[in-house]
PDB file of C-alpha atoms in Angstrom:
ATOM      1  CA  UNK M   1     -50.037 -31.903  47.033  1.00  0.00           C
ATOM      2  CA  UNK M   2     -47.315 -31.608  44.399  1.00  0.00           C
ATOM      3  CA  UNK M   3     -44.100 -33.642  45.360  1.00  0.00           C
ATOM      4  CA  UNK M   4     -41.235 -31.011  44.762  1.00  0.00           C
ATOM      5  CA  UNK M   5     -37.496 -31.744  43.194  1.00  0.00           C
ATOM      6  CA  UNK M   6     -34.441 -30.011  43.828  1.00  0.00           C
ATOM      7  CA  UNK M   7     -33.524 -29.193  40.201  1.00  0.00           C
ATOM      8  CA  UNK M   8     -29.966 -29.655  40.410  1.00  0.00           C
ATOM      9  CA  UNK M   9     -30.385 -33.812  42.379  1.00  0.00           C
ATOM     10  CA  UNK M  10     -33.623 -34.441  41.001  1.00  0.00           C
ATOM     11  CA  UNK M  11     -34.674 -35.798  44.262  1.00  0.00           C
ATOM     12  CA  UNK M  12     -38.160 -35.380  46.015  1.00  0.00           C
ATOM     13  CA  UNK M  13     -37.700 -33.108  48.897  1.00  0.00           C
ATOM     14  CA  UNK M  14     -39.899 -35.072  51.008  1.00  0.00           C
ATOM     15  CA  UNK M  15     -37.002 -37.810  50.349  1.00  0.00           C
ATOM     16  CA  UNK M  16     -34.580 -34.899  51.585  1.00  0.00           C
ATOM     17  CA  UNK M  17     -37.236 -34.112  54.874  1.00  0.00           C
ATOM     18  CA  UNK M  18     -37.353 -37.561  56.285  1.00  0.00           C
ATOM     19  CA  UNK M  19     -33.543 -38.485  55.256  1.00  0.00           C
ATOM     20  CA  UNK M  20     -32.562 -35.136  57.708  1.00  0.00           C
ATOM     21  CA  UNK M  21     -35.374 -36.212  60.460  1.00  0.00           C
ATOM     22  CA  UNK M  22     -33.667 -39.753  60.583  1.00  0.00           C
ATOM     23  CA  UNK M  23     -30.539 -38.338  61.090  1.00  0.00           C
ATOM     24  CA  UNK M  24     -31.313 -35.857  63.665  1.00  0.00           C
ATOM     25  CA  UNK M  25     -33.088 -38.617  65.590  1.00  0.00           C
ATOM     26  CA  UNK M  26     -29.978 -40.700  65.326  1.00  0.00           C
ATOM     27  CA  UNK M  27     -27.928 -37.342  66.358  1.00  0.00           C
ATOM     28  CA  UNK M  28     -26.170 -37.116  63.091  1.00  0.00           C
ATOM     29  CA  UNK M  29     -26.845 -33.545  62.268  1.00  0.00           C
ATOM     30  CA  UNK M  30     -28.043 -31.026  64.172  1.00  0.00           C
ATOM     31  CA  UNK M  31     -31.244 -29.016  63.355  1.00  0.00           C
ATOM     32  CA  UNK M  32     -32.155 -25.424  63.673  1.00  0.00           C
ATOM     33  CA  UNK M  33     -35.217 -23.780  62.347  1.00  0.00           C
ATOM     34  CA  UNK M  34     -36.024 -19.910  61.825  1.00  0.00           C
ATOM     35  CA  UNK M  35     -38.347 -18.545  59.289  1.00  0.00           C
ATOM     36  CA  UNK M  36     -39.917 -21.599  58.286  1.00  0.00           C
ATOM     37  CA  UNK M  37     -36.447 -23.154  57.146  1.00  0.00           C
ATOM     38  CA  UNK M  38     -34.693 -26.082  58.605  1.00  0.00           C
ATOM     39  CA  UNK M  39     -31.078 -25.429  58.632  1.00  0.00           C
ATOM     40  CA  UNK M  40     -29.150 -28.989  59.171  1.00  0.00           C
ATOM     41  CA  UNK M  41     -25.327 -29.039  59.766  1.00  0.00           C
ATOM     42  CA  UNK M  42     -23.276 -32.417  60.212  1.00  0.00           C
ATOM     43  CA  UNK M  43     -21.969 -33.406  63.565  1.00  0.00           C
ATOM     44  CA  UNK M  44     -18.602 -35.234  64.538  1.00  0.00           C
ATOM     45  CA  UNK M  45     -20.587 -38.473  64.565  1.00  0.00           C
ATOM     46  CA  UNK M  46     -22.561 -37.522  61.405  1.00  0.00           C
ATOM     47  CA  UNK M  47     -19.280 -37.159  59.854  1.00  0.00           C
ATOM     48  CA  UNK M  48     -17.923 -40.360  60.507  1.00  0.00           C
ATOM     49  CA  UNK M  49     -21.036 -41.840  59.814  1.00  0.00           C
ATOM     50  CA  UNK M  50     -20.817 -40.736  56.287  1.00  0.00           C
ATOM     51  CA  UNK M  51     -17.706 -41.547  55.797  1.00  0.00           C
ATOM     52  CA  UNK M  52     -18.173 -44.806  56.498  1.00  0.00           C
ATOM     53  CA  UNK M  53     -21.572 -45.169  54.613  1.00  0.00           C
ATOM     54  CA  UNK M  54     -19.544 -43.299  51.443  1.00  0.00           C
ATOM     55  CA  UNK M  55     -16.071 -45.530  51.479  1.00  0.00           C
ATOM     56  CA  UNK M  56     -14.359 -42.431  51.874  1.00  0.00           C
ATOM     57  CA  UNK M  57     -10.518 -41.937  53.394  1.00  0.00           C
ATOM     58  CA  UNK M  58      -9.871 -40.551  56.542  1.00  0.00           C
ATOM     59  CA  UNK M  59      -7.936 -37.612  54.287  1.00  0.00           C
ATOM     60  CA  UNK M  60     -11.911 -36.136  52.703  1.00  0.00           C
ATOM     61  CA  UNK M  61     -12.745 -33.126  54.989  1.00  0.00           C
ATOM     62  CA  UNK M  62     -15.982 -31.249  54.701  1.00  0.00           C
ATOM     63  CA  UNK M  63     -15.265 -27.770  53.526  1.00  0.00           C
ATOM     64  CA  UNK M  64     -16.563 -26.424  56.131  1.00  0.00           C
ATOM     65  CA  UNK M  65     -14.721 -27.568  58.451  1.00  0.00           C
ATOM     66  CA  UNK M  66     -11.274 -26.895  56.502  1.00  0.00           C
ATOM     67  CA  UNK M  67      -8.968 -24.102  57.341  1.00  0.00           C
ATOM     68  CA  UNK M  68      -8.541 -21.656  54.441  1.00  0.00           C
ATOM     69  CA  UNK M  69      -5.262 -21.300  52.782  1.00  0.00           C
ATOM     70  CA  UNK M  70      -3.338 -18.227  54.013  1.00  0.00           C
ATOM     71  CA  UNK M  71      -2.093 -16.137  51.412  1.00  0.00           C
ATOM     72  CA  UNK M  72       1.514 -14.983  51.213  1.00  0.00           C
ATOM     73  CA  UNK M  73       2.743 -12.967  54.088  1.00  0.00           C
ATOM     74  CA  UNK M  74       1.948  -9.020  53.395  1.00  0.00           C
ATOM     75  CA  UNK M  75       5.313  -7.004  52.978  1.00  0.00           C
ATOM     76  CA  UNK M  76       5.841  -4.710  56.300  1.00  0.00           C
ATOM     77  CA  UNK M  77       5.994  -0.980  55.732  1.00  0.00           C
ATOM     78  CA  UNK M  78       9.731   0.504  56.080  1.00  0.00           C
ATOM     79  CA  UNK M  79       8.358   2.419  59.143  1.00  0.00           C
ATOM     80  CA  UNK M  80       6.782  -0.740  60.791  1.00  0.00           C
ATOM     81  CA  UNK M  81       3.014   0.895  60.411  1.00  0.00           C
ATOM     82  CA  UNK M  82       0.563  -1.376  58.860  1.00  0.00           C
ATOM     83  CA  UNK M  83      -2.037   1.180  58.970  1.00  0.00           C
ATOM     84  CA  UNK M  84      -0.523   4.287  57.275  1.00  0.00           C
ATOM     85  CA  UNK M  85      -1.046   6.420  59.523  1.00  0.00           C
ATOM     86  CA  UNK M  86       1.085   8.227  62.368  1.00  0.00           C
ATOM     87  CA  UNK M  87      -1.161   7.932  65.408  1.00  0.00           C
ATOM     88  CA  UNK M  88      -3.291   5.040  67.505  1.00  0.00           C
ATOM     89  CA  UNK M  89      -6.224   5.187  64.788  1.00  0.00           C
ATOM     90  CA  UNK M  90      -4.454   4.938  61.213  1.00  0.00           C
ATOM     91  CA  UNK M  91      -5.862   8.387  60.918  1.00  0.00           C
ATOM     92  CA  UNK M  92      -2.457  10.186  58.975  1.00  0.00           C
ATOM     93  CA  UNK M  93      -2.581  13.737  59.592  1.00  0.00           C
ATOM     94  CA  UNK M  94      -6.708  14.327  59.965  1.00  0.00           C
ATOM     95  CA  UNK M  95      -6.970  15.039  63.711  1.00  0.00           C
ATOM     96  CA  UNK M  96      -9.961  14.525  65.846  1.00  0.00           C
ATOM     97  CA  UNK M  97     -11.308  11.801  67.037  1.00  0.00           C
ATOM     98  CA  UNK M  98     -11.263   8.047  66.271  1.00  0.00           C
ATOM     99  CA  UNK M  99     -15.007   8.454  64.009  1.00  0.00           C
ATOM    100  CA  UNK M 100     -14.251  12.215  62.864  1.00  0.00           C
ATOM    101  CA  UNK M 101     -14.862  15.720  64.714  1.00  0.00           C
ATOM    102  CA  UNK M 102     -18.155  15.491  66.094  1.00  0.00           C
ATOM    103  CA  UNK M 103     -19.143  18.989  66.200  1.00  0.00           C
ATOM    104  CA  UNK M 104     -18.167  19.638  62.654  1.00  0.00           C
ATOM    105  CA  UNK M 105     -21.146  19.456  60.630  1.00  0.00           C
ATOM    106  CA  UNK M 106     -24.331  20.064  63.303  1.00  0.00           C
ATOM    107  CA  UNK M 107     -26.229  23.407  63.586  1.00  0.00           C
ATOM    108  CA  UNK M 108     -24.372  26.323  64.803  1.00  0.00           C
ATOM    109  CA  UNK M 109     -24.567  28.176  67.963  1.00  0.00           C
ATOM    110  CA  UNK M 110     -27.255  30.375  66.631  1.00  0.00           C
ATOM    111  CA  UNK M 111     -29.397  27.804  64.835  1.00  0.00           C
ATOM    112  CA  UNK M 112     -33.186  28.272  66.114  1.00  0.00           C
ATOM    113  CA  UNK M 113     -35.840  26.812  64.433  1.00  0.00           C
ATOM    114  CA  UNK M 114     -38.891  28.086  62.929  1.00  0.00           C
ATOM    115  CA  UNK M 115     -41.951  26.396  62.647  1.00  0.00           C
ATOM    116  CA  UNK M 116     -44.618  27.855  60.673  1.00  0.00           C
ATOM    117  CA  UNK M 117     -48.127  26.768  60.487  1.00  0.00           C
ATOM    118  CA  UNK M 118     -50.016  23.552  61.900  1.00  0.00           C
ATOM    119  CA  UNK M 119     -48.850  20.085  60.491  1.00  0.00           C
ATOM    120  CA  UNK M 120     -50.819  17.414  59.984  1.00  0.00           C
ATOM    121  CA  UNK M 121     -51.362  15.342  63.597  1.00  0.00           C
ATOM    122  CA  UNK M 122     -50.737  18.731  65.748  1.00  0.00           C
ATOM    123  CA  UNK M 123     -53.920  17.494  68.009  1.00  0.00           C
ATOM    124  CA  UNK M 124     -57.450  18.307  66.519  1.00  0.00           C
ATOM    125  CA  UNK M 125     -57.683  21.857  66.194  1.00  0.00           C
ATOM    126  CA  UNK M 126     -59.409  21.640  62.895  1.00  0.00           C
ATOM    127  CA  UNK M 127     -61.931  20.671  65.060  1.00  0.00           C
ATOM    128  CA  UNK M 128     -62.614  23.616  67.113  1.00  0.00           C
ATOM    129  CA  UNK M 129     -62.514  26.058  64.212  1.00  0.00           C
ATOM    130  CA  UNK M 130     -66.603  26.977  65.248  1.00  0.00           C
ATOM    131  CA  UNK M 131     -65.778  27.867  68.934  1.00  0.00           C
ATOM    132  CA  UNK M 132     -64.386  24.660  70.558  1.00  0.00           C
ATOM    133  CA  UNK M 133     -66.747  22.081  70.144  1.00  0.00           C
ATOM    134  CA  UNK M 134     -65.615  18.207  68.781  1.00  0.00           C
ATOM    135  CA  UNK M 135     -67.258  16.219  66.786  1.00  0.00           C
ATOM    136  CA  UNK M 136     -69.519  13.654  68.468  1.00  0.00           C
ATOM    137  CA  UNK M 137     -67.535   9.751  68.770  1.00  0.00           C
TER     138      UNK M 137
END
């Protein structure tokens, strides 16, 4: 069996099995697996653990767990609408309902169908073209 690197580490990822097994046993990350992938992610503990393990300061945050920047503060319309619209749904001046008209667009009142011929699966009258027998199963 070949023994597999990550290319960007250069580390065996049998190293990288065992390492996450160890810490799940030790309930330092918590494991879920779907598809025939292990997905680990770091628990309070695990965190501290590492932290400790790492030297690190109390101020080094995983990313994931750090609140995104907000962006400045969006200037308000002069009417107060954020939406640009007039009505509940931002819709302006289009009418209907909230996901447009349904009835605009479908068949008409006097739409009837045609069909014309026998399609493929219509039961096995191809069969009984010599008087109604079927072919023997």
């Amino acid at each position: 069996m070949a023994n597999t690197t990550h290319a960007a580490t250069n580390v065996a990822n049998v190293y990288v099995v065992n390492l996450m097994r160890s810490f799940k046993s030790r309930e330092l990350v918590r494991e879920t697996f779907n598809w025939s992938h292990h997905y680990y992610y770091l628990t309070p503990l695990g965190i501290e653990y590492l932290r400790e393990y790492l030297h690190l300061p109390e101020e080094i945050v995983p990313a994931t767990l750090k609140t995104p920047a907000r962006g400045p503060p969006r200037e308000r319309r002069p009417d107060g609408d954020r939406r640009g619209g007039n009505d509940r749904y931002g819709r302006g001046d289009r009418g209907g309902d909230r996901y447009g008209d349904k009835k605009a667009g479908g068949p008409g009142s006097n739409w009837k169908p045609e069909y014309a011929g026998r399609g493929a699966g219509r039961g096995r009258e191809q069969y009984r073209s010599d008087g109604g027998s079927t072919p023997a199963q």
